[in-house]
Each structure stands twice: as structure tokens, then as C-alpha cells.
Coordinates of C-alpha atoms and ligand atoms in Angstrom, one line a residue:
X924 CA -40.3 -2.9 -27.6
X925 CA -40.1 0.3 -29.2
X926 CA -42.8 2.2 -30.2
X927 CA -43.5 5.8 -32.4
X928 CA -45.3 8.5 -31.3
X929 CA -46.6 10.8 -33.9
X930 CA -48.9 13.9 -34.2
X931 CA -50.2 14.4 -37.5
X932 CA -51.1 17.6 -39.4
X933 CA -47.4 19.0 -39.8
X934 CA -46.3 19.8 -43.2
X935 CA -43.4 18.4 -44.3
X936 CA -40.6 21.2 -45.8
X937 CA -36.8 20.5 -46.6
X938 CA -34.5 18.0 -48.1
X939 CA -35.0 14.5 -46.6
X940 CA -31.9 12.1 -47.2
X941 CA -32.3 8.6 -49.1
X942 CA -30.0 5.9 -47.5
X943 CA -28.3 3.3 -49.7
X944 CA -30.7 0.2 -50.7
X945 CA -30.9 -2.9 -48.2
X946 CA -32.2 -4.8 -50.6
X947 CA -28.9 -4.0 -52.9
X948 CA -26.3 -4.1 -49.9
X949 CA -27.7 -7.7 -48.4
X950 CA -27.0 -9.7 -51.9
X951 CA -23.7 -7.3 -52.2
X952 CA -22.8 -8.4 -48.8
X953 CA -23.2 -12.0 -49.5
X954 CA -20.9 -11.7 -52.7
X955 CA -17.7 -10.8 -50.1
X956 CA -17.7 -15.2 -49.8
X957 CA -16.8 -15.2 -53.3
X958 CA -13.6 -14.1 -52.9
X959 CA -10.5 -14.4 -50.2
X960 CA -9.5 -10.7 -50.9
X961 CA -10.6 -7.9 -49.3
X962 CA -14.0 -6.0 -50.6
X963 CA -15.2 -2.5 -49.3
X964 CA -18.4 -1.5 -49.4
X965 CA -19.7 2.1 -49.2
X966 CA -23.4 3.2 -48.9
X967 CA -24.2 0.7 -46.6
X968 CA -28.0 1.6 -45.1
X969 CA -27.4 1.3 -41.1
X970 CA -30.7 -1.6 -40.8
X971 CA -31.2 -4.4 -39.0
X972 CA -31.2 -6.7 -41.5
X973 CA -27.4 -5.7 -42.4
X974 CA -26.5 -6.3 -38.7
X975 CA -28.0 -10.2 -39.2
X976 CA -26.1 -10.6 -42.3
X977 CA -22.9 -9.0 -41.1
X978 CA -23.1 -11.7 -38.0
X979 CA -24.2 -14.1 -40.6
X980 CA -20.9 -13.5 -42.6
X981 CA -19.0 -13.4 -39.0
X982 CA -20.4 -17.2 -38.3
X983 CA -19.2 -18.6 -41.5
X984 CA -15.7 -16.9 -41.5
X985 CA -15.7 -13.4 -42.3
X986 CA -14.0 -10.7 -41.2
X987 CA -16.3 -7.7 -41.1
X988 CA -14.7 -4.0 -40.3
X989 CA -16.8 -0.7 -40.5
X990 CA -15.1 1.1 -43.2
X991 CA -16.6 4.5 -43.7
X992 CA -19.9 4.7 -44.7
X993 CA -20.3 0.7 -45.0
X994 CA -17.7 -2.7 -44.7
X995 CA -14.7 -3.7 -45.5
X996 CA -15.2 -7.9 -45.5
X997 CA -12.8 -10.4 -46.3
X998 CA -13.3 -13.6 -45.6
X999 CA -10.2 -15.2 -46.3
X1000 CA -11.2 -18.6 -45.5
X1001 CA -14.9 -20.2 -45.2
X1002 CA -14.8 -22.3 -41.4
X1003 CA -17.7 -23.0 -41.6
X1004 CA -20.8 -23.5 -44.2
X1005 CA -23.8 -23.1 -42.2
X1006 CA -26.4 -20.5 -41.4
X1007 CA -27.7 -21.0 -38.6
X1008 CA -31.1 -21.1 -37.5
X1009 CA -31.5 -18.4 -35.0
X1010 CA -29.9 -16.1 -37.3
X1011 CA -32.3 -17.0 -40.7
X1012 CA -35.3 -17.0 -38.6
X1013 CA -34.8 -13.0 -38.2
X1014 CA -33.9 -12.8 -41.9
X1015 CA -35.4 -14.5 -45.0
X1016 CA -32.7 -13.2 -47.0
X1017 CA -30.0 -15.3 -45.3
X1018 CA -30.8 -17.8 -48.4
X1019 CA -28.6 -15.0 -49.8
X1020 CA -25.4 -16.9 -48.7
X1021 CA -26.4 -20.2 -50.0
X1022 CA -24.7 -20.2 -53.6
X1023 CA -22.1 -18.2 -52.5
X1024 CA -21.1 -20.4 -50.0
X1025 CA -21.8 -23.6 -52.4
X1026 CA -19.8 -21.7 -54.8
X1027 CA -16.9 -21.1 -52.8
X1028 CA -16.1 -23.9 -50.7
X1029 CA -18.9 -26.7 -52.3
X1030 CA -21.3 -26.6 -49.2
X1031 CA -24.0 -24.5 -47.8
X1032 CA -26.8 -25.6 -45.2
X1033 CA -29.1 -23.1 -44.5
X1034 CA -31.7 -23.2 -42.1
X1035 CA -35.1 -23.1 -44.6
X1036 CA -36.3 -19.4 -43.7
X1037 CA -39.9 -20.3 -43.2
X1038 CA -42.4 -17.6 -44.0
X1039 CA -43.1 -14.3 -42.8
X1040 CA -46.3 -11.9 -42.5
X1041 CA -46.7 -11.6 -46.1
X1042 CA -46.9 -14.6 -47.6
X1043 CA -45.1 -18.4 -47.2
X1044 CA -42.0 -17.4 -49.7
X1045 CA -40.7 -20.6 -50.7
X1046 CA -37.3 -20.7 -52.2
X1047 CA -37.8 -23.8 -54.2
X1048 CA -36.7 -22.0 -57.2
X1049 CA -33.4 -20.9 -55.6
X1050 CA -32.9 -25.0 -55.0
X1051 CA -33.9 -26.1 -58.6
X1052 CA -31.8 -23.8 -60.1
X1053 CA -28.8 -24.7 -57.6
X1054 CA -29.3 -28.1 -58.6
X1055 CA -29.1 -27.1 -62.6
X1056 CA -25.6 -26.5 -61.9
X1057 CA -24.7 -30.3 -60.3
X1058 CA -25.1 -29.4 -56.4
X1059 CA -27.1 -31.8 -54.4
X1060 CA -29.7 -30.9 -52.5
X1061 CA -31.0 -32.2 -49.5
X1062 CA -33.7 -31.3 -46.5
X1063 CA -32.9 -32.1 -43.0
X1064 CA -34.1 -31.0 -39.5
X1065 CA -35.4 -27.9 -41.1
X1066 CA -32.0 -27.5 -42.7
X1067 CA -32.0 -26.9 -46.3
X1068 CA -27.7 -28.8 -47.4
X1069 CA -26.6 -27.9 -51.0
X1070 CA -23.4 -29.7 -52.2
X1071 CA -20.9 -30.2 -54.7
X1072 CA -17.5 -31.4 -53.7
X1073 CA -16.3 -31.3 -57.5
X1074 CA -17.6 -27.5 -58.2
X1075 CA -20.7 -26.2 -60.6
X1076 CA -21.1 -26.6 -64.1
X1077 CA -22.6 -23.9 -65.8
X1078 CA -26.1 -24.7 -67.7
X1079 CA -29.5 -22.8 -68.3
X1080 CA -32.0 -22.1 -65.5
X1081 CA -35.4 -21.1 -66.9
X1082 CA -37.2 -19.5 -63.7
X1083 CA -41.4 -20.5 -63.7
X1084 CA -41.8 -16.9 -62.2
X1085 CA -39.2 -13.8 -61.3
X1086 CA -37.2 -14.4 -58.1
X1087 CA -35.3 -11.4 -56.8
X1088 CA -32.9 -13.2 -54.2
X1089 CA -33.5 -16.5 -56.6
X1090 CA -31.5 -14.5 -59.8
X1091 CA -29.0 -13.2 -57.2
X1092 CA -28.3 -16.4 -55.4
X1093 CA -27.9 -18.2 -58.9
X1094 CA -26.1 -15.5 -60.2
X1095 CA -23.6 -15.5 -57.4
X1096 CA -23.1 -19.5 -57.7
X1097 CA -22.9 -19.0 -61.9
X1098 CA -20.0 -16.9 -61.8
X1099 CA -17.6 -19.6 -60.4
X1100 CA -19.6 -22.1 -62.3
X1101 CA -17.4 -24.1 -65.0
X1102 CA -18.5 -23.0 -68.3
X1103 CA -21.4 -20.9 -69.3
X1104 CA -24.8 -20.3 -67.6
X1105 CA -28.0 -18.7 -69.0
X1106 CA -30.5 -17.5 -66.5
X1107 CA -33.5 -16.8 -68.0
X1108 CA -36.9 -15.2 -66.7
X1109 CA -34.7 -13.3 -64.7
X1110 CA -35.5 -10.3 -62.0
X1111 CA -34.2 -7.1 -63.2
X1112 CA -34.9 -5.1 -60.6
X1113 CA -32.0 -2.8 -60.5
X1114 CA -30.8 -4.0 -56.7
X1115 CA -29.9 -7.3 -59.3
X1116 CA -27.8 -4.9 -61.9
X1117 CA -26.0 -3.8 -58.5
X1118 CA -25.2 -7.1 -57.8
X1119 CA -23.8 -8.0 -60.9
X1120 CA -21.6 -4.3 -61.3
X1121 CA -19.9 -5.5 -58.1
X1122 CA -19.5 -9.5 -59.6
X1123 CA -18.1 -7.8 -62.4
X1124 CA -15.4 -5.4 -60.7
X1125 CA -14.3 -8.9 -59.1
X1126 CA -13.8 -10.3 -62.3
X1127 CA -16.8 -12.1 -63.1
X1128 CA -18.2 -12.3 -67.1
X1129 CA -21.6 -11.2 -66.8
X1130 CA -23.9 -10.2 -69.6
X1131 CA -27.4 -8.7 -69.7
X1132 CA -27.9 -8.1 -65.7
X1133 CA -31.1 -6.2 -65.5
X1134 CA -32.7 -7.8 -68.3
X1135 CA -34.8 -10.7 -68.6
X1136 CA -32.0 -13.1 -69.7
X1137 CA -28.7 -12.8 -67.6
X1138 CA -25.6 -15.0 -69.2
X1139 CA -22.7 -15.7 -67.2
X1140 CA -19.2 -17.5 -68.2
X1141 CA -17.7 -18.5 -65.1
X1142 CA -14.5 -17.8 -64.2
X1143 CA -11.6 -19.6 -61.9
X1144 CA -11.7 -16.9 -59.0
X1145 CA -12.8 -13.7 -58.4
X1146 CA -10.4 -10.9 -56.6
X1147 CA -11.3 -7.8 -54.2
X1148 CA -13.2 -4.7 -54.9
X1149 CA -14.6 -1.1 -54.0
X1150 CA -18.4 -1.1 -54.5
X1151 CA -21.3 1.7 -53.5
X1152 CA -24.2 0.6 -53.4
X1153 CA -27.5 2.1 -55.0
X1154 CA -29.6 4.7 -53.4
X1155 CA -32.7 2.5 -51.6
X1156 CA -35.9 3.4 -54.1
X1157 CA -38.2 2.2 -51.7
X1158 CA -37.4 4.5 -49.1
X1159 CA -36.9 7.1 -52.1
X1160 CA -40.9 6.2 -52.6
X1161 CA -41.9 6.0 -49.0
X1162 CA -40.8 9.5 -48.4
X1163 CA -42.4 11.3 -51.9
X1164 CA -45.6 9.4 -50.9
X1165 CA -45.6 11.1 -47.3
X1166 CA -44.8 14.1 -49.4
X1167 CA -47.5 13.7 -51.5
X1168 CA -49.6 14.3 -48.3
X1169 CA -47.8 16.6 -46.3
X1170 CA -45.3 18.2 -48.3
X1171 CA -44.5 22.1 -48.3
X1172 CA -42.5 20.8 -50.0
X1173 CA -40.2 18.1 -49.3
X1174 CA -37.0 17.6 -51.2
X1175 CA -36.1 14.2 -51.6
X1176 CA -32.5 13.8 -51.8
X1177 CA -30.1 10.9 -53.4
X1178 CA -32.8 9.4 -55.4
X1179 CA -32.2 7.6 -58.7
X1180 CA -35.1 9.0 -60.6
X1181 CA -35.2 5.9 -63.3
X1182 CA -35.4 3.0 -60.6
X1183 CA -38.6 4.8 -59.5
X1184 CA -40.4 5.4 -62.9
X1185 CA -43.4 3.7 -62.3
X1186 CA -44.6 4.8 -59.4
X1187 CA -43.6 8.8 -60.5
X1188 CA -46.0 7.8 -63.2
X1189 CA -48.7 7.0 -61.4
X1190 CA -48.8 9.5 -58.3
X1191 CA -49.0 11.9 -61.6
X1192 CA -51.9 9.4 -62.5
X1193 CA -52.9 10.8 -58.8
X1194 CA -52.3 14.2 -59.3
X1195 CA -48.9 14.7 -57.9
X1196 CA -46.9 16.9 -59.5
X1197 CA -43.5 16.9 -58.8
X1198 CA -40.4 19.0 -60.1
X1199 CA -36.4 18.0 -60.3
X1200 CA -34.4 20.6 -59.1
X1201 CA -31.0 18.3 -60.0
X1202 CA -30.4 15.0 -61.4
X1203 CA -31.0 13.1 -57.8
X1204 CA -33.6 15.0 -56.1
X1205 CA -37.2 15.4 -56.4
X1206 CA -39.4 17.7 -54.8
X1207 CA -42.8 17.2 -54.1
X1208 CA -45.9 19.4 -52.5
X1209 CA -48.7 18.4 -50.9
X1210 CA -51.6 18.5 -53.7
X1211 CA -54.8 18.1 -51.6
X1212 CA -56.5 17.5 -54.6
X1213 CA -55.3 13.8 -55.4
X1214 CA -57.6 11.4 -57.4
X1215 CA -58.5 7.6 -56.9
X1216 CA -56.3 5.6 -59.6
X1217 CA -55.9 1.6 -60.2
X1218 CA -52.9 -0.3 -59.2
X1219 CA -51.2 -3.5 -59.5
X1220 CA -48.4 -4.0 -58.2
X1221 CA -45.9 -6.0 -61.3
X1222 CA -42.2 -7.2 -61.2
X1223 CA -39.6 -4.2 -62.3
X1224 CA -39.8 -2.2 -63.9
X1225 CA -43.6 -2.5 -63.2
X1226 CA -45.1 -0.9 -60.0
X1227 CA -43.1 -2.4 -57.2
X1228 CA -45.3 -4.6 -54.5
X1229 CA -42.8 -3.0 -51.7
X1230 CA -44.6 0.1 -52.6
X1231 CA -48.2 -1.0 -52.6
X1232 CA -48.9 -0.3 -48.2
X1233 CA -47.8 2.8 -49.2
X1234 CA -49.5 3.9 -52.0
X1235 CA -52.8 2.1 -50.3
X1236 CA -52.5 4.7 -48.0
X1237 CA -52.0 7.8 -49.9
X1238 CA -55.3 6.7 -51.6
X1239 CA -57.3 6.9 -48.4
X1240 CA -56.4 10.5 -49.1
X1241 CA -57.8 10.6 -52.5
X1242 CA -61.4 11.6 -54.2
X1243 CA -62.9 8.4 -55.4
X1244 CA -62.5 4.5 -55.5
X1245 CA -59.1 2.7 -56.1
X1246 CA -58.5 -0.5 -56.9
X1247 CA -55.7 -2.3 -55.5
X1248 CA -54.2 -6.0 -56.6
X1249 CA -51.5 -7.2 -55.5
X1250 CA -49.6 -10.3 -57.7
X1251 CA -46.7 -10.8 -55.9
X1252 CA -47.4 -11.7 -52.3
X1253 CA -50.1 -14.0 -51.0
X1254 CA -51.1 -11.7 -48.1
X1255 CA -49.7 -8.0 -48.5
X1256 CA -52.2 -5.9 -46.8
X1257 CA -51.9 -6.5 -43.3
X1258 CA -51.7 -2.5 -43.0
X1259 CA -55.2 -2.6 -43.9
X1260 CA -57.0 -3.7 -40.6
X1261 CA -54.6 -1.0 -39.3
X1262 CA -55.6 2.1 -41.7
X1263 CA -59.1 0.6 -40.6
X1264 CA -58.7 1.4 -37.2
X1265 CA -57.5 5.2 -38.1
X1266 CA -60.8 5.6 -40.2
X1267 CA -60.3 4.7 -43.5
X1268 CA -62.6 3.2 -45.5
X1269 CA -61.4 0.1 -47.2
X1270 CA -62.4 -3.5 -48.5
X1271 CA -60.9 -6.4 -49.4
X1272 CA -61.4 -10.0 -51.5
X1273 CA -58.7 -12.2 -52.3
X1274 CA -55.7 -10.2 -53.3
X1275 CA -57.9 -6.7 -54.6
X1276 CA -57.9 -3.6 -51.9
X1277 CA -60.9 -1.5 -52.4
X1278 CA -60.2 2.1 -51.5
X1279 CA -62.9 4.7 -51.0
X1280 CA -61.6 8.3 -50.2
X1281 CA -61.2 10.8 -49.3
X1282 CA -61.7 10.2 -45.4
X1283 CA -60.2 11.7 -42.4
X1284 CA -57.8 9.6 -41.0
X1285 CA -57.9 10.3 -37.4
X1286 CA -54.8 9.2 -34.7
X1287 CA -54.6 5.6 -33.1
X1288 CA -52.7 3.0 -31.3
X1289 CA -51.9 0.8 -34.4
X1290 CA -49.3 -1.9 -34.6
X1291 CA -46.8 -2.9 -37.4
X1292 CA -46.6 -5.8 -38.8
X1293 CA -44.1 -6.2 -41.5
X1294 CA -41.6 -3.6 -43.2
X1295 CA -43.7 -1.8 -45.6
X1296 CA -47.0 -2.1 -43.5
X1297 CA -45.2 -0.3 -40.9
X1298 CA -44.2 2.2 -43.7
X1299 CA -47.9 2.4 -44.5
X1300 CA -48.8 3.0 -41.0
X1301 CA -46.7 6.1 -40.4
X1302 CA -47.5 7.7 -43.4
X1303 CA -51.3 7.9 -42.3
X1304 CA -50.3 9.0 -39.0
X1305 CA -48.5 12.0 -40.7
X1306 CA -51.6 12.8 -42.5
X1307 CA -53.8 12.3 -39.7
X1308 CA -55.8 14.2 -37.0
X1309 CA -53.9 13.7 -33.6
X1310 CA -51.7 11.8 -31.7
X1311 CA -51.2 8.0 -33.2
X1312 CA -48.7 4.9 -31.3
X1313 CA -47.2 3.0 -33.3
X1314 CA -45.8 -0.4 -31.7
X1315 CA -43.4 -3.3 -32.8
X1316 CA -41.1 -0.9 -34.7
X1317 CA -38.6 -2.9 -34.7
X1318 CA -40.5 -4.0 -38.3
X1319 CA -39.5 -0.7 -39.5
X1320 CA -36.2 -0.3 -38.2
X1321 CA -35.2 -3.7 -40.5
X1322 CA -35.3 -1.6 -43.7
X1323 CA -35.3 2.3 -42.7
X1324 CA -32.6 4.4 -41.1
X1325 CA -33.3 6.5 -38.3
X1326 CA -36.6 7.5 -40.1
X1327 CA -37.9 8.9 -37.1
X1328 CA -35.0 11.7 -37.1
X1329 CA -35.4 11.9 -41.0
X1330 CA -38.5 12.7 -40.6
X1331 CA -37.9 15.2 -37.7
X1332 CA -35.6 17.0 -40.0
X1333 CA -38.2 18.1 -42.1
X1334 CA -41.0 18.7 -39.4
X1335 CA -42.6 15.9 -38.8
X1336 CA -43.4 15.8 -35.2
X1337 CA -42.3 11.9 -34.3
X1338 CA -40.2 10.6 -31.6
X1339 CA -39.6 7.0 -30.4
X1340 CA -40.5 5.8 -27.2
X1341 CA -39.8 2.9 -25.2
Ligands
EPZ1441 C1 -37.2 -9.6 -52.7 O1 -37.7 -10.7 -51.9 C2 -37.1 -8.4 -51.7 N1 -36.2 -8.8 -50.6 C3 -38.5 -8.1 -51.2 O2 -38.4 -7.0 -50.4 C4 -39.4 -7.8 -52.3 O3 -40.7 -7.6 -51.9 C5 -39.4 -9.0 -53.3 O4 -38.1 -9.3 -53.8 C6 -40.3 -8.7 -54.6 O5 -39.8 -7.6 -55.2 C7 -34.9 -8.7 -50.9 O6 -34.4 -8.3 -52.0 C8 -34.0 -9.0 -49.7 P1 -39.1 -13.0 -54.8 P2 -37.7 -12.2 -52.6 O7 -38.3 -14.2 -54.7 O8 -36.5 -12.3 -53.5 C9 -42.3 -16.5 -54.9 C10 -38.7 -5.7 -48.5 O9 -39.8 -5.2 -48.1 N2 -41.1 -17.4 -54.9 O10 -38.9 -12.1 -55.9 O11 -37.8 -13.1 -51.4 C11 -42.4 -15.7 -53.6 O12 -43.2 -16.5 -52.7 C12 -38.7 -7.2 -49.0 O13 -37.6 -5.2 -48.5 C13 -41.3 -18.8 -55.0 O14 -42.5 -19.3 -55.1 O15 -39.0 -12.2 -53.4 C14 -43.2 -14.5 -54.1 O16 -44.6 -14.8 -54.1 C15 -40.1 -7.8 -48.7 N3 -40.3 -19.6 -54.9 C16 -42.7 -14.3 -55.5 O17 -42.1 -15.5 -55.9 C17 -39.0 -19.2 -54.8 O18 -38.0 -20.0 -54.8 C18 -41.6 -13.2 -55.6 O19 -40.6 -13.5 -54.7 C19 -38.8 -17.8 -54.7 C20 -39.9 -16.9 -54.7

């Protein structure tokens, strides 16, 4: 397994690039089933988690080419309407595929996803909401079948609480839906008005994407397209946070300024002060004087829980006593034990981080444990005193390209080891 090496203490100076969003490009990705023409996508973040769903696509028909900076995938025929296990249980998101697939061809069966490190991430909602529009729904052998040989019928889903994938995987069954759907409590986290630009360039009727209330009016087909995706804002955020800390200064570059309001607004709550030398870049110096502020973390456009490791770390950094709650995930902190181990000072209850700084974070062997833990983790090993090991990277490299060699690029001294 791979591991990173990093000595801390080096300031961070340059212009660090932003890749596209995963979280935009895996939804995006599973819209290509929608349609038997051919769609190309550009901006395509070169993860992990694209690989699975690329192979994912593959395994129910698709034909996937690297096209530039992304995909061109046409799946001219669906031969075959399962996702299998041993793909799913590397990627939640594979429940991506299920109305697509439902809506295309009438049949999906998806291996349930089962949980991950930070939390048990049901997708009952996705299920209810499937069965709103007249599939069936069955459980099987830790298969999860949706079906409906005669097509969807449009109607209104109310969600109980905002679903990203849930809204995307609805949305994507609505738009071949007969008649009109209403999805309301919707997510509208911009990766969702993505989604729906691209459903829309294929010739779907989509109103109000990125609000709270999302009406659709389904159409007979859908036909090819050219989409790029979003810049990712939670790498955008990862690397302003490390530059919050260690920048002299660092440039952050491809960044879409408005999908990241909240948290701009509160490092300033913090004591960051940032400036914008163009309409996509930020640039951001290290402060040394930041202050403790509260958090919780909200759905968009609140403060975005992919966000939280990493600001919990930047606060170990900061004069003062911060209070962390997180509402969306039922166990998001398993960086803390980690930033423990480094020397900070930090207790928890239930789902509220208590944050005492400012303490020296000093180099360890540390091990990642989910995406934005492992985030977490490197940014205290930038800030801290001496060499730190992180292992399991493989976490990391789901979500973040070559962040070791961005991060090189603007002095960080990291490398990855076997
Ligand atoms: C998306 O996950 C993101 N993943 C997550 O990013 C992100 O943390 C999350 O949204 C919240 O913003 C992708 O977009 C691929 P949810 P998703 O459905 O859609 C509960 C990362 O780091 N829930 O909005 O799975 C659920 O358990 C990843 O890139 C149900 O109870 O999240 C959670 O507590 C991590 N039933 C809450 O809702 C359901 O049917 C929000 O989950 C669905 C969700």
C-alpha cells in the first residue's frame, strides 16, 4: 500500500491547480446510459472513483474512450443491468447508475453499497423515490432490483432530508419519466446544477436545478452531448485551508469562487484574508494569527461536511476553543484520533469536536481512513514539526489527483512511497 512522506514547516508559494469535481463527473458519468449517442466529457478529475465507474459503465455496456481531458462514452445498447458487487463495494456512488439504468432499459440491480467509515449511508430515499415513479423494488442476496417493464410515470417526491446522489439518481430516472415530476427538498449543491446543465444539453426539460424544488417534464429520448464538468470545490477548499497555514502565498487556480462561499466566509471568521487576483483564482497567505471560530457543517450552500476534517485541522492552529458539529454524517471525525497522535488537543461527544489551540503539531506515522480524513491528515503534516507517514493513501487517491506532485509544485516537501 502506498504511503506519503512529508516534512512539515515548508511554506507553500505559487499557483496550485484545481482538478474538475468527482463528485460532478461520477453523476455526469452515469447520465451517458440515458442516451445511445455518443457524450464527451471534458474536465474529468483522474481519481479512483472515475476508474470504478468507468469499469462500472464498461460492465453494463458502455463504450468508454479517453477523449482529451475526460471520456467520450456511448453506450449504444444496455447488455446488461447489473452492478456488480465487487465493483459497488469500492464505490458507494455506484447507486449512481440505478435510475439511469431503470430509466433506460426498465431494470437496474445494484449491489446495496453498505456503509463506509463515516457513517451507514442508507439509500432508502433513492428506493422510495424510485418507487414514486411505478418501478418495483425488491432486496435480494444483498442485491438491491428496481423494475419497470412499462417505463416511469412522472409524480412528486418529497425527500425527508437532502440527498445528493438521491436528487441525481431521481433526477436522472425523471427525465425519461412519462409526464411531469416534482422533486422537492431537493440538494442543490452545485455538483446537482452540473448534472442537470448536461441532462439539459441532451434534451431533457429541467426547471429549478440548484434549488430546493427541481421540476422535470420527461421527455421520449435524450440525444448526445459535450459537457465540462465543474472545477472540484472541495479540493478548491482543501488547498486554501493548507494555505491558510503555510501559504507564502499560494495561488489557487480554477476555483469557482461562489460554490465555495461559506467556507471563504468563515476562514475570514478565522482571520484569513484572502485576495482575487482574477475571476478563478484565489490567493491566500499564511496568517499565523488565526482565531478559534464555531462550525457546523449544513447542506449547500451551508458549510459543506466534506470540508469539516479539514477545517478541524486548521483550528488546531488557531488561538482559542472551536466548536465543531457535524449534522450530516453519523461518524465524521475519524481524523481526530489521528491529529491526536500529532499533538493536538481535541475532544469529542456525540457529533461536537472540541478544538483547543493553538498547539504544535509535531510529525507522526498516522493512517487515513476515509477521503477527507486523509485530507485532514496531510494538511497537519504540512503545518507540523518533522517528518510525518501517512499510510492507506489509497483513501486519498479516490478523490485527489496527483496531490502529492500538486503539492510539490508549490514546495511542499512530500513524496509517495511504497
Ligand atoms: C454525497 O454523498 C457526496 N458524494 C459526499 O461526498 C458528500 O459528503 C455528501 O453528498 C454530502 O454532501 C458524492 O456526491 C458521490 P447524501 P451522498 O445522500 O449523496 C443520509 C466525498 O467525500 N441518507 O447527501 O451519499 C446519509 O446517510 C463524499 O466526496 C439517507 O438516510 O450523501 C447522510 O447522513 C463523501 N438515506 C445524509 O443523508 C438515503 O437514501 C446525506 O447523505 C440517502 C442519504
Amino acid at each position: 500500500m502506498d504511503k506519503f512522506v512529508i516534512e512539515g514547516g515548508h511554506p507553500l508559494k505559487g499557483v496550485i491547480p484545481v482538478s474538475g469535481a468527482k463528485n460532478a463527473a461520477l453523476p455526469v458519468l452515469a447520465a451517458t446510459l440515458l442516451t445511445a449517442d455518443e457524450v464527451t466529457l471534458d474536465r474529468i478529475p483522474k481519481v479512483r472513483d472515475i476508474r470504478t465507474m468507468a469499469k462500472l459503465l464498461e460492465s453494463v455496456g458502455a463504450e468508454v474512450k479517453p477523449n482529451n481531458g475526460g471520456y467520450a462514452v456511448r453506450v449504444t445498447e444496455v447488455t446488461s443491468a447489473e452492478a456488480p458487487y465487487e465493483l459497488v463495494k469500492t464505490m458507494r456512488a455506484s447507486s449512481l447508475v440505478l435510475g439511469p439504468l431503470v430509466a433506460r432499459c426498465g431494470e437496474a440491480r445494484v449491489s446495496m453499497p453498505g456503509g463506509c467509515a463515516i457513517g451507514a449511508r442508507p439509500i432508502n430515499l433513492h428506493l422510495t423515490g424510485l418507487e414514486k415513479l411505478g418501478a418495483k423494488i425488491s432486496q435480494e442476496h444483498g442485491y438491491v432490483r428496481a423494475h419497470a417493464p412499462n417505463g416511469l410515470t412522472g409524480a412528486v417526491i418529497h425527500f425527508d432530508r437532502v440527498t445528493v446522489t438521491g436528487t441525481e439518481d431521481l433526477l436522472m430516472a425523471a427525465v425519461l419519466a412519462k409526464g411531469e415530476t416534482v422533486i422537492e427538498n431537493a440538494a442543490r449543491e452545485p455538483e446537482v446544477s452540473d448534472l442537470a446543465d448536461l441532462l439539459t444539453k441532451m434534451g431533457a426539460r429541467i426547471e429549478g436545478a440548484g434549488t430546493s424544488t427541481i421540476q422535470v417534464e420527461g421527455v421520449a429520448e435524450l440525444h448526445g452531448a459535450t459537457h465540462a464538468i465543474i472545477p472540484d470545490r472541495i479540493e478548491a477548499g482543501t488547498f486554501l485551508i493548507a494555505g491558510a497555514l503555510m501559504g507564502d502565498p499560494l495561488t489557487v487556480d480554477g476555483v469557482n469562487t461562489e460554490h465555495i462561499a461559506a467556507l471563504i466566509d468563515k476562514m475570514r471568521q478565522a482571520g484569513v484574508e484572502f485576495s482575487f487576483p482574477s475571476e478563478d483564482r484565489i490567493e491566500v497567505r499564511a496568517s499565523g494569527k488565526l482565531r478559534a471560530v464555531d462550525l457546523a457543517t449544513k447542506e449547500y450552500p451551508g458549510f459543506a461536511t466534506d470540508m469539516q476534517a479539514q477545517f478541524l485541522a486548521m483550528m488546531t492552529q488557531a488561538e482559542g476553543e472551536s466548536e465543531i458539529i457535524e449534522t450530516i454524517f453519523e461518524n465524521r471525525f475519524m481524523h481526530v484520533s489521528e491529529l491526536l497522535r500529532m499533538g493536538a488537543d481535541i475532544a469529542i461527544e456525540g457529533n461536537r469536536a472540541t478544538v483547543r489551540g493553538k498547539t504544535e503539531l509535531s510529525g507522526a506515522r498516522v493512517m487515513a481512513s476515509d477521503l477527507r480524513a486523509s485530507a485532514s491528515l496531510v494538511i497537519a503534516a504540512l503545518a507540523a514539526r518533522g517528518e510525518t507517514v501517512i499510510d492507506r493513501v489509497y483513501h486519498i487517491d479516490r478523490g485527489y489527483e496527483r496531490i502529492e506532485e500538486k503539492l510539490s509544485g508549490v514546495g511542499a516537501q512530500i513524496h509517495r512511497a511504497e
